[in-house]
XYZ file of C-alpha atoms in Angstrom:
319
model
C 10.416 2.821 -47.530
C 13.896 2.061 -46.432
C 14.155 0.823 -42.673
C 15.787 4.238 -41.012
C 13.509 6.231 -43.394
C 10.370 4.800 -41.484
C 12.019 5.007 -37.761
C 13.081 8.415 -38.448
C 9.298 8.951 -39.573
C 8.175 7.572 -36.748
C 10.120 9.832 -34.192
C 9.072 12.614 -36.457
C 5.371 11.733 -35.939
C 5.448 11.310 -31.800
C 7.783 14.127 -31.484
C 4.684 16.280 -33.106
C 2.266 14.409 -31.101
C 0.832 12.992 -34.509
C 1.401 9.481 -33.089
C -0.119 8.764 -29.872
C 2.862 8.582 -27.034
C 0.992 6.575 -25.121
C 0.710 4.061 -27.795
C 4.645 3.883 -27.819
C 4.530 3.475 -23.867
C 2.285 0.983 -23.616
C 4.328 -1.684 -25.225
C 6.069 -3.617 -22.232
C 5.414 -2.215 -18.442
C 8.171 -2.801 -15.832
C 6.230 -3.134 -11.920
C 8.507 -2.595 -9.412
C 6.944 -4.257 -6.035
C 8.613 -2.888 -2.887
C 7.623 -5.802 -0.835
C 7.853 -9.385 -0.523
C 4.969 -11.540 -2.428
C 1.649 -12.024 -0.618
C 1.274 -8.755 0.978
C -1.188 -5.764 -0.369
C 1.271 -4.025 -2.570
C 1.949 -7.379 -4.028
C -1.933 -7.928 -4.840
C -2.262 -4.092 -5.614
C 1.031 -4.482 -8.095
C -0.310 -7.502 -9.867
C -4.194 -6.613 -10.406
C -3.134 -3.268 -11.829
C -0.702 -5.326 -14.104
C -3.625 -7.604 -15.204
C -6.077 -4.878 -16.045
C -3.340 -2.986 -17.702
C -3.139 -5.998 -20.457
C -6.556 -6.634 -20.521
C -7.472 -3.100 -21.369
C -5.205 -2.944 -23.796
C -3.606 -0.087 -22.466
C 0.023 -2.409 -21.685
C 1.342 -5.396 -24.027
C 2.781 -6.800 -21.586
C 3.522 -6.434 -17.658
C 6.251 -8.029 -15.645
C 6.898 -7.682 -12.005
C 10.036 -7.255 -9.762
C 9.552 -7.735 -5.731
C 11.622 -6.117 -3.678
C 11.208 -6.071 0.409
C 12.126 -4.140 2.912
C 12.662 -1.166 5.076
C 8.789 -0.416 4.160
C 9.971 -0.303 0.986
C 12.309 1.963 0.734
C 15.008 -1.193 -0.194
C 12.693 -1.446 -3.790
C 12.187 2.408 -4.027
C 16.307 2.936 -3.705
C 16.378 -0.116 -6.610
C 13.341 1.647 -8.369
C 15.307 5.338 -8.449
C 18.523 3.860 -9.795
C 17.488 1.171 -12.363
C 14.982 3.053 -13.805
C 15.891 6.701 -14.837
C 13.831 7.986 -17.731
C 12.088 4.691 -18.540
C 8.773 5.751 -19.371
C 7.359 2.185 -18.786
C 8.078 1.951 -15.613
C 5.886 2.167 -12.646
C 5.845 1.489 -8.742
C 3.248 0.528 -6.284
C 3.443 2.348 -3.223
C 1.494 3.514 -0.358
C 1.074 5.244 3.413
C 2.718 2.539 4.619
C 6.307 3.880 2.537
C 5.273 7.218 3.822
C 5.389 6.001 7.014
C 9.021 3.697 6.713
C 10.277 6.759 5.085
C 9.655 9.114 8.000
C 11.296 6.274 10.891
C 13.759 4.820 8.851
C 15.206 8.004 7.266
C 16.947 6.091 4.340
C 18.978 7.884 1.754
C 16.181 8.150 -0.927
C 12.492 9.869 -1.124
C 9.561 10.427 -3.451
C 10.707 13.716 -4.683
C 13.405 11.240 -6.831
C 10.256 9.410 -8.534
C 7.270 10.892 -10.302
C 3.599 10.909 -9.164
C 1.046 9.146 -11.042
C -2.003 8.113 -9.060
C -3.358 7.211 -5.992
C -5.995 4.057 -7.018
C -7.143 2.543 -3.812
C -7.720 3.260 -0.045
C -8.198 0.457 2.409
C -8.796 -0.029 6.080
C -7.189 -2.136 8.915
C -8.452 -5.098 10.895
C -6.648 -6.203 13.694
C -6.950 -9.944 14.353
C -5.820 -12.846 16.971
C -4.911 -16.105 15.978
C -6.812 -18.826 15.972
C -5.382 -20.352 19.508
C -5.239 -17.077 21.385
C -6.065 -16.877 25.259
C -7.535 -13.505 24.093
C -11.163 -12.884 22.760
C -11.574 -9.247 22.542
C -9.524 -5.925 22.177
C -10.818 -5.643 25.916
C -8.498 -8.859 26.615
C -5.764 -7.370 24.771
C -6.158 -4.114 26.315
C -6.333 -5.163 29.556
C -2.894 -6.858 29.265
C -1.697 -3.982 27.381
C -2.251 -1.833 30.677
C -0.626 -4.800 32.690
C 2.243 -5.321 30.581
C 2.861 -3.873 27.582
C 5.917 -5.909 26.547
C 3.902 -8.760 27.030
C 1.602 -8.151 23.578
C 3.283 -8.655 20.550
C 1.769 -6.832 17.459
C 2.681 -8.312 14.546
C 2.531 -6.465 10.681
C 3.939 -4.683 8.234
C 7.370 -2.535 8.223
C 8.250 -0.291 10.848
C 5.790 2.937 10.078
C 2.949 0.528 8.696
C -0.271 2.197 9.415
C -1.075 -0.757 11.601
C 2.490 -0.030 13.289
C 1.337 3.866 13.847
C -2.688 2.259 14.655
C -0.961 -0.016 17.502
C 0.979 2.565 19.350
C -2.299 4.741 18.692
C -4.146 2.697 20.372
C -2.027 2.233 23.219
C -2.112 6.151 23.622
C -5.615 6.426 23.680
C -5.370 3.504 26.484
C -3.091 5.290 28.558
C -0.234 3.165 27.646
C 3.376 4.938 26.749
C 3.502 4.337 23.098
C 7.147 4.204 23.128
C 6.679 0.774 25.035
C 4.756 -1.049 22.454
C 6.351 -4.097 21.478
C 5.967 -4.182 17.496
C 6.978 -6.790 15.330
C 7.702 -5.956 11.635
C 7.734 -8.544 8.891
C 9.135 -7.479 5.145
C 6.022 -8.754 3.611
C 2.176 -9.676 4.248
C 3.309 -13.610 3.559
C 5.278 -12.884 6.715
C 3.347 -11.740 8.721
C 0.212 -13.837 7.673
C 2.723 -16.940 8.943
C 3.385 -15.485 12.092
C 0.202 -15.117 12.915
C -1.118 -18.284 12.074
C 1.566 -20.144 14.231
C 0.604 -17.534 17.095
C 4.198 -16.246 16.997
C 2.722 -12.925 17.779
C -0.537 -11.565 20.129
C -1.910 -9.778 17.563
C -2.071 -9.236 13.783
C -2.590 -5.972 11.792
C -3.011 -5.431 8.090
C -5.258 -4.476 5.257
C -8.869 -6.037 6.011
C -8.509 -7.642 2.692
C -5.059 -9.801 3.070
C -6.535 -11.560 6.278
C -10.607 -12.023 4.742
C -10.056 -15.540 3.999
C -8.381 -16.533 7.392
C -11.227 -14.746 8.916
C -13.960 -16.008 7.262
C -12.599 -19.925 7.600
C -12.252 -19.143 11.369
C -8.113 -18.840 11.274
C -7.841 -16.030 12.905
C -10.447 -14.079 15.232
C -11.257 -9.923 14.067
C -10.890 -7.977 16.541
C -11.957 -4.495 15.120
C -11.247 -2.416 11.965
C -9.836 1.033 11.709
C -12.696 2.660 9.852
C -15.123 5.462 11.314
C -17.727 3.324 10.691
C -18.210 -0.463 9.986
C -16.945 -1.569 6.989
C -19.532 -2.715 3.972
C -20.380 -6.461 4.725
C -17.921 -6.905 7.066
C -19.458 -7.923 10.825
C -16.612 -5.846 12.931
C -16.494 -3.578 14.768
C -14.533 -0.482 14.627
C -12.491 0.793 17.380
C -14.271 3.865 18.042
C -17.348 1.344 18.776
C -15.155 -0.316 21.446
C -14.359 3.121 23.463
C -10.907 3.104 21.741
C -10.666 6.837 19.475
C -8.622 5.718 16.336
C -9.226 6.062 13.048
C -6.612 5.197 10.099
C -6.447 4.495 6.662
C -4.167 2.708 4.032
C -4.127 4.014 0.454
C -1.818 2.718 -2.319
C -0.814 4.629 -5.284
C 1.526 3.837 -8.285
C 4.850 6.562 -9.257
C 6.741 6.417 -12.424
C 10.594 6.565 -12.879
C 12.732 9.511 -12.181
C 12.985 11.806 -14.856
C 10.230 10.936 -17.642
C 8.836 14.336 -19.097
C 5.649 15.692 -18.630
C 4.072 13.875 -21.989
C 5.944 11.004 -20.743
C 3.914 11.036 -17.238
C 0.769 11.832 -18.626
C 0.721 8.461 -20.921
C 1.607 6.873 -18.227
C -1.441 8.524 -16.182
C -3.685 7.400 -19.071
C -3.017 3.918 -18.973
C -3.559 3.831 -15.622
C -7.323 5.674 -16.214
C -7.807 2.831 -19.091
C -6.753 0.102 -16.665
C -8.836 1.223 -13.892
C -12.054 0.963 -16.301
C -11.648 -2.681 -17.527
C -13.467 -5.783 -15.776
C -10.745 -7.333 -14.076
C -9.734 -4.283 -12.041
C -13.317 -3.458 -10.570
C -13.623 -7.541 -9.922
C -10.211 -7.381 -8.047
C -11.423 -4.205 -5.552
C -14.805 -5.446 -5.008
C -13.043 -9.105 -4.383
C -10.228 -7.688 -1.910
C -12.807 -4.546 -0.667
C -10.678 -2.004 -1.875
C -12.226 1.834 -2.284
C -11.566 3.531 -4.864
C -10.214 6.342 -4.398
C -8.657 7.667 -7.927
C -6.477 10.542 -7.759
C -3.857 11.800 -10.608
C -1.566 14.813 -11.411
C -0.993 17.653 -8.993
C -4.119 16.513 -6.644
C -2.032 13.342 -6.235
C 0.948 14.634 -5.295
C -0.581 17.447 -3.085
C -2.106 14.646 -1.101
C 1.225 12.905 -0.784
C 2.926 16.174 0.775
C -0.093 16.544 3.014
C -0.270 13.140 4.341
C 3.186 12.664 4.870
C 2.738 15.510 7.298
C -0.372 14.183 9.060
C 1.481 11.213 9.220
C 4.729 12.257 11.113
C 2.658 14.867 13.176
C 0.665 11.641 14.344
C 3.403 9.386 15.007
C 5.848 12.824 16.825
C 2.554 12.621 19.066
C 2.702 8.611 19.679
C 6.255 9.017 20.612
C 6.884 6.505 17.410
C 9.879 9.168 16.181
């Protein structure tokens, strides 16, 4: 069979649906990380990447970082460099809901195309190693006295610990509007500036600050979970009198204008890679939840918790 003969047969036989689209998708994924390396997405990004391969459900997977303005900077690159690739895919989270609602930039979700949400994750807020402080009691207590005076350290501007911190400082009696916040681009950041003590205290995803915990880096204050988190000897705020609750779920969205048969290959790899070994070693590993949502149910949840999210931070005076 002559060479245009078989591509032209080949066409014929996805256009049909004879030959499985996803098989034509799977071939080389694009991961477009809106943060700087080190930080949750970053893990998220590259531990869907690996199970992807090792499913079989991608050849192969290679990864773009891009930081900033709680990643709006890499969703803006995303929108543009990307239209109608159906092998492309972004990792994303409440934390660009939040950045989208403060920072207002010139791009949103309704460019880009739901997949799935794959994960949700809690908070633990943390001192470092050298602190004067010993408990969220300390810290609240010179909250009250100053609040200029504590530096809270994390993620972009709208990071769930961002909108946890000025949370807390309402439930304290504190004007939110005076918390002094500290945003870093990435988790690598931030992780630096903690363990230098260039800030009070430290916020992130329980999972990006384990190991400094555990070797006795950096000091746990108290999680953002209802209830105490599996294995993990903190306690929550609500134990400590303090009435917050938040969590951090990431997701993955494909590129602007894929069709429907285009989106739902894309949804099936990420079902496949979810499956394999490597991805249920990496969530029990960082303590991730699953928390597996696709199609419409994904994107209804996006609409809804942008909502709850900007109704919560209107009320903390954080926009």
């Amino acid at each position: 069979m002559r060479r245009d003969t078989f591509l032209k047969s080949l066409a014929a036989l996805a256009a049909t649906g004879a030959f499985p689209l996803s098989a034509l998708a799977a071939a080389n994924v694009k991961m477009m990380i809106p943060a700087n390396p080190g930080g949750g997405w970053d893990t998220t990004g590259r531990a869907l990447g690996k199970a992807l391969m090792d499913s079989g459900a991608a050849s192969t997977v290679s990864y773009d970082n891009k930081g900033g303005a709680a990643g709006a900077l890499g969703l803006a690159q995303f929108i543009n460099g990307s239209k109608g690739d159906p092998n492309a895919l972004m990792v994303m989270g409440a934390v660009m809901l939040g950045g989208l609602i403060t920072g207002k930039p010139p791009v949103s979700l309704s460019q880009v195309t739901p997949i799935a949400r794959l994960t949700s994750e809690y908070n633990v807020f943390v001192l470092p190693a050298n602190s004067p402080f010993k408990t969220m009691a300390d810290v609240v207590a010179q909250l009250k006295k100053d609040p200029g005076s504590v530096k809270w350290g994390g993620g972009s501007r709208g990071s769930t610990e961002h909108i946890a911190a000025a949370m807390i400082a309402r439930e304290v009696g504190v004007d939110p509007s005076k918390i002094n916040y500290v945003a870093f681009r990435g988790g690598g950041e931030a992780t630096a500036a903690i363990l230098g003590g260039n800030v009070t205290v430290g916020g992130s995803g329980y999972s990006e600050f384990a190991e400094y915990i555990n070797t006795g880096k950096m000091k746990a204050l108290a999680v953002t979970s209802d209830t105490r988190l599996k294995g993990v000897n903190v306690p929550t705020l609500k134990e400590q009198g303090i009435n917050v609750v938040i969590g951090n779920w990431r997701g993955v969205y494909g590129a602007p204008g894929i069709s429907a048969a285009e989106r739902q290959a894309l949804t099936e790899m990420i079902l496949k890679a979810v499956k394999s070994k490597s991805w249920i070693e990496a969530s029990e590993k960082n303590n991730w939840t699953p928390a597996l949502l696709t199609g419409a149910a994904f994107e209804k949840f996006v609409d809804d918790d942008m909502a709850s999210l900007r109704a919560t931070m209107v009320k903390s005076g954080m926009v």
